[in-house]
PDB file of C-alpha atoms and ligand atoms in Angstrom:
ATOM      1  CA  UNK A   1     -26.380-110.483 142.179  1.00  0.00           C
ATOM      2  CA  UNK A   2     -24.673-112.703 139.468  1.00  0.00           C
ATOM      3  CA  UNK A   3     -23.957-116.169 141.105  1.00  0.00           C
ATOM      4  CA  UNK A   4     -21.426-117.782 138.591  1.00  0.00           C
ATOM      5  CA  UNK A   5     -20.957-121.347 140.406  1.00  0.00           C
ATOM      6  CA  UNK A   6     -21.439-123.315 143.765  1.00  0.00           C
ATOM      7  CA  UNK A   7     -17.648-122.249 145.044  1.00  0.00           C
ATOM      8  CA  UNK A   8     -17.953-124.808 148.103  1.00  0.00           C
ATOM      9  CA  UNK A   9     -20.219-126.858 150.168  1.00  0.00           C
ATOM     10  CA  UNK A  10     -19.451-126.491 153.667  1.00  0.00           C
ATOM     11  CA  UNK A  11     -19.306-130.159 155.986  1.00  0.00           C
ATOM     12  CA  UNK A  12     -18.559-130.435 159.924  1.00  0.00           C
ATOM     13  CA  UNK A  13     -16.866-133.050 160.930  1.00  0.00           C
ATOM     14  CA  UNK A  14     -15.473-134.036 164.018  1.00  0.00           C
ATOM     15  CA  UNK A  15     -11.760-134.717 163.138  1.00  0.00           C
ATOM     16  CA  UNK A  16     -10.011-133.607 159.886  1.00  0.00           C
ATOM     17  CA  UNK A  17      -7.463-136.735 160.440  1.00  0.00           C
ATOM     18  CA  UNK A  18     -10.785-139.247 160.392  1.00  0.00           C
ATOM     19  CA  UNK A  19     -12.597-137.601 158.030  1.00  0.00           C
ATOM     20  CA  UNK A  20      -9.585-136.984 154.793  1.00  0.00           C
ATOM     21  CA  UNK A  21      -9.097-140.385 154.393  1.00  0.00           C
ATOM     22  CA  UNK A  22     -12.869-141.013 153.243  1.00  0.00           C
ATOM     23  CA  UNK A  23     -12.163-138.057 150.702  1.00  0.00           C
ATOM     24  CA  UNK A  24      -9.093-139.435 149.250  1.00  0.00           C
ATOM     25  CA  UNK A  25      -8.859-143.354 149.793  1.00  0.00           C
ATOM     26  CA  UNK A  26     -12.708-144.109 148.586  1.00  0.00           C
ATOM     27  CA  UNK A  27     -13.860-140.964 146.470  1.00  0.00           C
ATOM     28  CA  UNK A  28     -10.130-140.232 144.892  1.00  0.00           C
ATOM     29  CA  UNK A  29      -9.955-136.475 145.422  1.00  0.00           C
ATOM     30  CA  UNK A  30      -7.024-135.051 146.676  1.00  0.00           C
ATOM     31  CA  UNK A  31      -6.471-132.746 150.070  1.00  0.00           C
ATOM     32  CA  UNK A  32      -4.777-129.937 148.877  1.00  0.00           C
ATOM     33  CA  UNK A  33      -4.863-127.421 151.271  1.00  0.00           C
ATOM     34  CA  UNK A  34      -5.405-127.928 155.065  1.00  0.00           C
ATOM     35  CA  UNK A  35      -5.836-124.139 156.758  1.00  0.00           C
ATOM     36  CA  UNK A  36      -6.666-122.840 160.505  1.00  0.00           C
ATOM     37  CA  UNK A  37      -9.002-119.651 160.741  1.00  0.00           C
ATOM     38  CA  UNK A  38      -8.131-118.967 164.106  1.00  0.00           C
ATOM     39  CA  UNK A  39     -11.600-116.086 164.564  1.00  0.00           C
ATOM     40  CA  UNK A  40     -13.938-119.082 163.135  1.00  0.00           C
ATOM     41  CA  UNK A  41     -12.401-121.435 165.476  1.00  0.00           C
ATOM     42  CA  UNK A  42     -11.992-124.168 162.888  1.00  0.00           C
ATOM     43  CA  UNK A  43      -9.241-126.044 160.896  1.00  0.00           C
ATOM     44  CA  UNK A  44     -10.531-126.603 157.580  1.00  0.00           C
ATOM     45  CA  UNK A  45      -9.395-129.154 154.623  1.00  0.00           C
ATOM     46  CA  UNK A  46     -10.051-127.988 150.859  1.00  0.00           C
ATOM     47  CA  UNK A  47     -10.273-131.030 147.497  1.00  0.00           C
ATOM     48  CA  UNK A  48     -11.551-129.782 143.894  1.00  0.00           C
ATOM     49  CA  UNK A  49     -14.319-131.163 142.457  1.00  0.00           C
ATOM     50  CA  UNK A  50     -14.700-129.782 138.872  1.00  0.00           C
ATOM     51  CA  UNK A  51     -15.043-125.757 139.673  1.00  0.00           C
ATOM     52  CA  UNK A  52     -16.682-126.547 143.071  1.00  0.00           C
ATOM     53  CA  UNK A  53     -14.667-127.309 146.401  1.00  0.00           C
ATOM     54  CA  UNK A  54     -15.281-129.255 149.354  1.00  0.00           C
ATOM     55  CA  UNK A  55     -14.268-127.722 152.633  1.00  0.00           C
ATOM     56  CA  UNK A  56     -14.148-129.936 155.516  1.00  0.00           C
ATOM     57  CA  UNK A  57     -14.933-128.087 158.716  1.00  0.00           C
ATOM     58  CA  UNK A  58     -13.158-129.389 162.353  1.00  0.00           C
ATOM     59  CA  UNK A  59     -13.731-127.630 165.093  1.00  0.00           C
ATOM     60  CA  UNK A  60     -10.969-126.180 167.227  1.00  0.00           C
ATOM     61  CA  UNK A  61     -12.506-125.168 170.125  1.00  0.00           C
ATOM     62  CA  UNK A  62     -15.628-126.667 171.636  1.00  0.00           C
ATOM     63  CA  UNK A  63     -17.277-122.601 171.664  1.00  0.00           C
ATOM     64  CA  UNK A  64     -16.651-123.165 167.679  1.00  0.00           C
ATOM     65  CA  UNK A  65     -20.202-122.473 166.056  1.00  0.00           C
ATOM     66  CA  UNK A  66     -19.268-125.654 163.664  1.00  0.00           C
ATOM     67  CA  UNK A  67     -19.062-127.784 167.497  1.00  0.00           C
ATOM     68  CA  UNK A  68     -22.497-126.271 168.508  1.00  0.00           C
ATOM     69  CA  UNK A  69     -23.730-127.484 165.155  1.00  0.00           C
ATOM     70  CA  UNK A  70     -21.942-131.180 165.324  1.00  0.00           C
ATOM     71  CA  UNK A  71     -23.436-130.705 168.781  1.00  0.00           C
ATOM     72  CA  UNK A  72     -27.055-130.412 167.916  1.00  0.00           C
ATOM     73  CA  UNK A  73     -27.187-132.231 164.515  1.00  0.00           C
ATOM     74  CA  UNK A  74     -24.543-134.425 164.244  1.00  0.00           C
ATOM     75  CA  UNK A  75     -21.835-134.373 161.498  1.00  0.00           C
ATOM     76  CA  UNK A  76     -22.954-133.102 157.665  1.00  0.00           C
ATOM     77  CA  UNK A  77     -23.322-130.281 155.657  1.00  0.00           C
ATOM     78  CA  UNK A  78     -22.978-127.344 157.316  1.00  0.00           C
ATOM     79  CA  UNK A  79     -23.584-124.430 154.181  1.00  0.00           C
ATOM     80  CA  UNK A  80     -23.583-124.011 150.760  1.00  0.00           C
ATOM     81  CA  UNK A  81     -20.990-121.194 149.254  1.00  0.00           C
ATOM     82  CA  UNK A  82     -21.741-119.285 146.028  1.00  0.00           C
ATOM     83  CA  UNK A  83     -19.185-117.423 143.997  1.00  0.00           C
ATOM     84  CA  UNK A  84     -20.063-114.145 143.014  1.00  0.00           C
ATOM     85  CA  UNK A  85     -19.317-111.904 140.578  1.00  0.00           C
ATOM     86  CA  UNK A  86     -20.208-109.137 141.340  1.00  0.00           C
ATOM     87  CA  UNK A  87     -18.686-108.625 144.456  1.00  0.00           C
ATOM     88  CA  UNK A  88     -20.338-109.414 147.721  1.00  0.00           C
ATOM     89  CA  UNK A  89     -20.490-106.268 149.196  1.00  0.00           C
ATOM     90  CA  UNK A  90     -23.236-105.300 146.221  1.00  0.00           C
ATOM     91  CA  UNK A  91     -25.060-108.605 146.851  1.00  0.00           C
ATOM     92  CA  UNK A  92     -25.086-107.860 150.661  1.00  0.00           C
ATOM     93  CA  UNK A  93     -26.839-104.726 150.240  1.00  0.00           C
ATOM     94  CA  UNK A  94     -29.341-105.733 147.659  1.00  0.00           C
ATOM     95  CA  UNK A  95     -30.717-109.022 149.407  1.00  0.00           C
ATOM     96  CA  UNK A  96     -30.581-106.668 152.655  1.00  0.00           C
ATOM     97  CA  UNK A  97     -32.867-104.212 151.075  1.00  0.00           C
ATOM     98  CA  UNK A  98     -34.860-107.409 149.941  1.00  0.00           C
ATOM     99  CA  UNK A  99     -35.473-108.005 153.367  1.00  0.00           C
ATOM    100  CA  UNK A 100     -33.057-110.760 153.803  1.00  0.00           C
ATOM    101  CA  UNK A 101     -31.452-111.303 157.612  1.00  0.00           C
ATOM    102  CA  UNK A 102     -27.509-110.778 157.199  1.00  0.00           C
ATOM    103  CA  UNK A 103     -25.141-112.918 159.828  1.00  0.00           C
ATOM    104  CA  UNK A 104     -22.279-110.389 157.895  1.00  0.00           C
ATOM    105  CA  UNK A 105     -23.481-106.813 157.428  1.00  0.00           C
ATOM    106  CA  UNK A 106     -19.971-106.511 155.744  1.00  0.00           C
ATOM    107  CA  UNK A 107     -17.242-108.811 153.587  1.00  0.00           C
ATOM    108  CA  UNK A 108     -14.905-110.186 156.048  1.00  0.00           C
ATOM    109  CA  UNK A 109     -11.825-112.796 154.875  1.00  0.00           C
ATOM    110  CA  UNK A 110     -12.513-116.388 154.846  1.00  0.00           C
ATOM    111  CA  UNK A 111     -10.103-119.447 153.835  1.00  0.00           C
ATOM    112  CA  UNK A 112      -8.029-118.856 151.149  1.00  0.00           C
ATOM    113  CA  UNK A 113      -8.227-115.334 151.143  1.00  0.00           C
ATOM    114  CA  UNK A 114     -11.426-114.862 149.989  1.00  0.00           C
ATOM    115  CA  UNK A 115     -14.233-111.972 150.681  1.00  0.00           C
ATOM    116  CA  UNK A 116     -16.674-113.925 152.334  1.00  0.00           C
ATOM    117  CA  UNK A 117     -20.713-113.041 154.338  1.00  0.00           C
ATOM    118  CA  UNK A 118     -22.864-114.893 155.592  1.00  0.00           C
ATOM    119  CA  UNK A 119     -26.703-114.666 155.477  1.00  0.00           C
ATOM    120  CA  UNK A 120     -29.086-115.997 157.779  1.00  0.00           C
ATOM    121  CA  UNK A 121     -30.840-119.365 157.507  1.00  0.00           C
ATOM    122  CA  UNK A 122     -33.769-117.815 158.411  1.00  0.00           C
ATOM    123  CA  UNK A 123     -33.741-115.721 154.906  1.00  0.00           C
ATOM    124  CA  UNK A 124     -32.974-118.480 152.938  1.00  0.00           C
ATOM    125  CA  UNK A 125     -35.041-121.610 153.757  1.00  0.00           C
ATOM    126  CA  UNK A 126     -32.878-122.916 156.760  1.00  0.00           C
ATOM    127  CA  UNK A 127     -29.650-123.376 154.364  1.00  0.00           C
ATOM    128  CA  UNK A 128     -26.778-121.459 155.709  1.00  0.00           C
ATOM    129  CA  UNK A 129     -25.906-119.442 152.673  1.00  0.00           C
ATOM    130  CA  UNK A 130     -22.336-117.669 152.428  1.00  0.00           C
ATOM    131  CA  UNK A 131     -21.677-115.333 149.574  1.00  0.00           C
ATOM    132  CA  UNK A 132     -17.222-115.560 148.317  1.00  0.00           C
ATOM    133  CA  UNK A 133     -15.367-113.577 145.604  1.00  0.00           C
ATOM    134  CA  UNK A 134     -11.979-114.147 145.312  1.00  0.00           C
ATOM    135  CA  UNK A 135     -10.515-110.686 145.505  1.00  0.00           C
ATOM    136  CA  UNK A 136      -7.654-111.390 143.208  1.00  0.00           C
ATOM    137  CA  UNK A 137     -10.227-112.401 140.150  1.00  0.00           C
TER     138      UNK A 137
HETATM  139 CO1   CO B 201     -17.369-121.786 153.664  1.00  0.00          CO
END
């Protein structure tokens, strides 16, 4: 797989409204998208930084995986996102036949429209790993 940049890093955190201000008011980056994914039962908030995004994670539901997670570990970062070139359905099916545990056999749609999967922390030393292409690239 070709890996061209880090296209997010994933954070849970309790409440959007609490969290935002940190982002803008201290660091300076701006909020510029704030999106629900209703089947990952979490509202998330996007800022740039350089090529690389931040999404903020909040929880919508308290069976949302990112609650269990805030649950057991507290607030933090939750995965690390990498763009890929060359499509994720080819890097899906190469680190599968490398052995590696998928969460997504298939590319389903994330946030902001973009062919996302999931592979398991136990594959990639205990970082939850999601693989994006932005379909209209
Ligand atoms: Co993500």
């Amino acid at each position: 797989m070709n890996i061209s940049h880090i296209e997010h890093l994933g954070i849970a955190v309790k409440s959007l409204d609490e969290a935002i201000p940190y982002y803008e008011n201290i660091l300076g980056l701006k909020c510029y998208s704030i999106e629900e994914v209703a089947d990952q039962k979490v509202r998330t908030a996007f800022f740039k930084v350089g090529q690389t995004k931040l999404e903020l994670l909040e929880p919508t539901s308290e069976d949302s995986t990112i609650a269990k997670f805030i649950e057991k570990r507290g607030e933090g970062i939750h995965h690390l996102a990498f763009a890929i070139e060359d499509g994720v359905a080819n890097a899906l099916a190469e680190v599968e036949a490398k052995g590696v545990r998928l969460i997504d056999k298939a590319p389903r749609k994330g946030a902001e429209g973009l062919n996302i999967a999931f592979l398991h922390p136990k594959s990639t030393c205990s970082v939850l790993t999601e693989l994006c292409e932005d379909p209209n690239k």
